[in-house]
């Protein structure tokens, strides 16, 4: 069963997004890329992550990365994210990182589009997001709603913002009714 869940994470894995003339590719994380991902973390610290979170991230990469993906532009890893958990209708967006030199180019939007497509393909209703006060505004652009705030929750000066992103699945059952009613 766990293999089926892991396979479900990679549905749609060959999707290529066009973002501002930049091709964004996604592929599964491999432990051979651990140092690359830690480099992404370091590039975002202390701006978006508290220094004390590095050990947690390294542990995640070593033990819990079955549904972790890398984001590549021109063959280079510029980001990573995971849609983790095993609940039937809810997963968590885990360790979403984007290299600072790749921010404000639409790549984060491509990552969130990928997250939403994966969530829809898994039949999820909610993606939980544990953000910082600095990254929370990014997630609100996609409809995430704040559910909680913990001052210094990630470390001194790095506040935790708990959010939820409701997943709206296409309602295909309405389409035939509308067609029949309009004839």
XYZ file of C-alpha atoms in Angstrom:
183
model
C 0.000 0.000 0.000
C 2.818 2.402 0.822
C 4.274 1.849 -2.671
C 0.919 2.814 -4.182
C 0.906 5.991 -2.104
C 4.453 6.788 -3.175
C 3.521 6.176 -6.817
C 0.560 8.528 -6.450
C 2.977 11.303 -5.531
C 4.518 11.126 -8.979
C 1.348 11.250 -11.040
C 1.859 13.815 -13.737
C 5.657 13.794 -13.129
C 6.565 14.668 -16.721
C 4.706 17.971 -16.684
C 6.730 20.899 -17.937
C 5.515 24.357 -17.021
C 6.142 27.436 -19.122
C 6.693 30.391 -16.794
C 7.825 33.701 -18.216
C 9.712 31.857 -20.987
C 11.376 29.630 -18.386
C 10.863 25.874 -18.559
C 10.325 24.458 -15.083
C 10.731 20.705 -14.670
C 9.956 18.530 -11.667
C 11.416 15.190 -10.668
C 11.587 13.054 -7.538
C 14.239 13.831 -4.940
C 17.112 11.383 -4.599
C 19.305 11.158 -1.502
C 22.290 11.801 -3.758
C 20.981 15.397 -3.938
C 20.990 15.911 -0.167
C 23.838 18.453 -0.233
C 22.197 20.375 -3.076
C 19.010 20.673 -1.020
C 20.944 21.697 2.082
C 22.569 24.371 -0.093
C 19.076 25.641 -0.984
C 18.263 25.785 2.715
C 21.473 27.665 3.494
C 20.746 30.181 0.717
C 17.362 30.895 2.350
C 18.692 31.157 5.896
C 18.182 33.285 7.925
C 15.806 35.213 5.631
C 13.103 32.515 5.358
C 14.243 29.771 7.746
C 15.657 29.895 11.260
C 19.192 28.464 11.523
C 17.967 25.913 14.068
C 15.708 24.334 11.424
C 18.635 22.996 9.352
C 19.006 19.816 11.411
C 15.257 19.132 11.034
C 15.506 19.603 7.283
C 18.531 17.302 7.037
C 16.644 14.657 9.022
C 13.637 15.035 6.713
C 15.861 14.556 3.650
C 17.347 11.403 5.205
C 14.145 9.777 6.418
C 10.881 11.253 5.138
C 11.438 12.289 1.566
C 9.290 9.746 -0.335
C 7.074 12.489 -1.808
C 9.716 15.200 -2.119
C 10.330 16.775 -5.508
C 13.010 18.936 -7.008
C 12.298 21.931 -9.204
C 14.746 22.372 -12.075
C 15.408 25.182 -14.521
C 17.922 24.578 -17.313
C 18.940 21.336 -15.596
C 19.827 23.089 -12.326
C 18.016 22.442 -9.046
C 16.474 25.771 -8.033
C 13.838 24.545 -5.608
C 12.257 21.663 -3.743
C 8.994 20.809 -1.999
C 7.046 17.885 -0.628
C 3.416 16.955 -0.302
C 3.682 14.668 2.695
C 1.458 12.639 4.979
C -0.845 9.693 4.616
C -4.270 11.070 5.456
C -6.864 10.370 2.802
C -8.095 13.947 2.339
C -5.273 16.060 3.762
C -1.525 16.374 3.236
C 1.095 18.892 4.284
C 3.241 21.069 2.078
C 6.689 20.340 3.482
C 9.976 22.161 3.138
C 9.183 24.295 0.108
C 12.399 26.093 -0.887
C 13.358 28.236 -3.834
C 16.850 29.618 -4.381
C 16.809 33.403 -3.819
C 18.180 34.031 -7.326
C 15.146 32.181 -8.727
C 12.530 34.103 -6.770
C 10.219 36.666 -8.370
C 10.442 34.920 -11.743
C 7.181 32.937 -11.569
C 8.897 29.701 -10.577
C 7.182 29.654 -7.175
C 3.868 29.938 -8.996
C 4.829 26.895 -11.082
C 5.662 25.012 -7.891
C 2.282 25.874 -6.360
C 0.511 24.863 -9.588
C 2.312 21.524 -9.304
C 1.283 21.183 -5.637
C -2.356 21.870 -6.516
C -2.303 19.392 -9.444
C -0.820 16.708 -7.190
C -3.417 17.443 -4.500
C -6.246 17.132 -7.036
C -4.810 13.892 -8.436
C -4.665 12.454 -4.901
C -8.264 13.510 -4.182
C -7.241 15.837 -1.360
C -9.496 18.469 0.147
C -6.846 20.379 2.091
C -3.135 21.104 1.984
C -1.796 22.211 5.365
C 1.023 24.750 5.269
C 3.265 25.644 8.215
C 4.822 28.868 6.931
C 6.806 31.704 8.427
C 5.536 35.265 8.685
C 7.816 36.045 5.740
C 6.527 33.319 3.412
C 2.828 33.394 4.409
C 1.942 36.273 2.019
C 3.147 34.119 -0.898
C 0.722 31.321 0.016
C -2.223 33.692 0.433
C -1.898 34.509 -3.284
C -3.098 30.955 -3.956
C -5.999 31.081 -1.517
C -4.334 29.747 1.638
C -6.061 30.933 4.802
C -4.322 31.613 8.113
C -5.486 29.364 10.970
C -2.875 30.127 13.619
C 0.141 32.203 14.572
C 2.927 31.294 17.002
C 5.340 34.077 17.891
C 8.942 32.824 17.531
C 7.484 29.440 16.507
C 10.422 28.587 14.254
C 13.031 30.346 16.393
C 13.811 33.851 17.648
C 12.291 36.390 15.271
C 10.870 33.669 12.965
C 7.130 33.415 13.600
C 5.133 30.352 12.601
C 1.961 30.850 10.562
C -0.316 27.813 10.191
C -2.358 27.907 7.013
C -4.724 25.761 4.991
C -5.227 25.643 1.246
C -8.627 24.234 0.293
C -8.424 22.204 -2.884
C -11.213 22.805 -5.347
C -11.684 19.766 -7.533
C -13.306 20.181 -10.914
C -16.976 19.148 -10.705
C -17.421 17.160 -13.882
C -20.864 15.937 -12.809
C -22.294 19.420 -13.477
C -21.181 19.521 -17.086
C -23.689 16.956 -18.492
C -26.565 18.562 -16.541
C -25.729 21.981 -17.931
C -25.511 20.613 -21.452
C -28.848 18.823 -21.118
C -30.508 21.884 -19.591
C -29.293 24.192 -22.365
C -30.529 22.096 -25.263
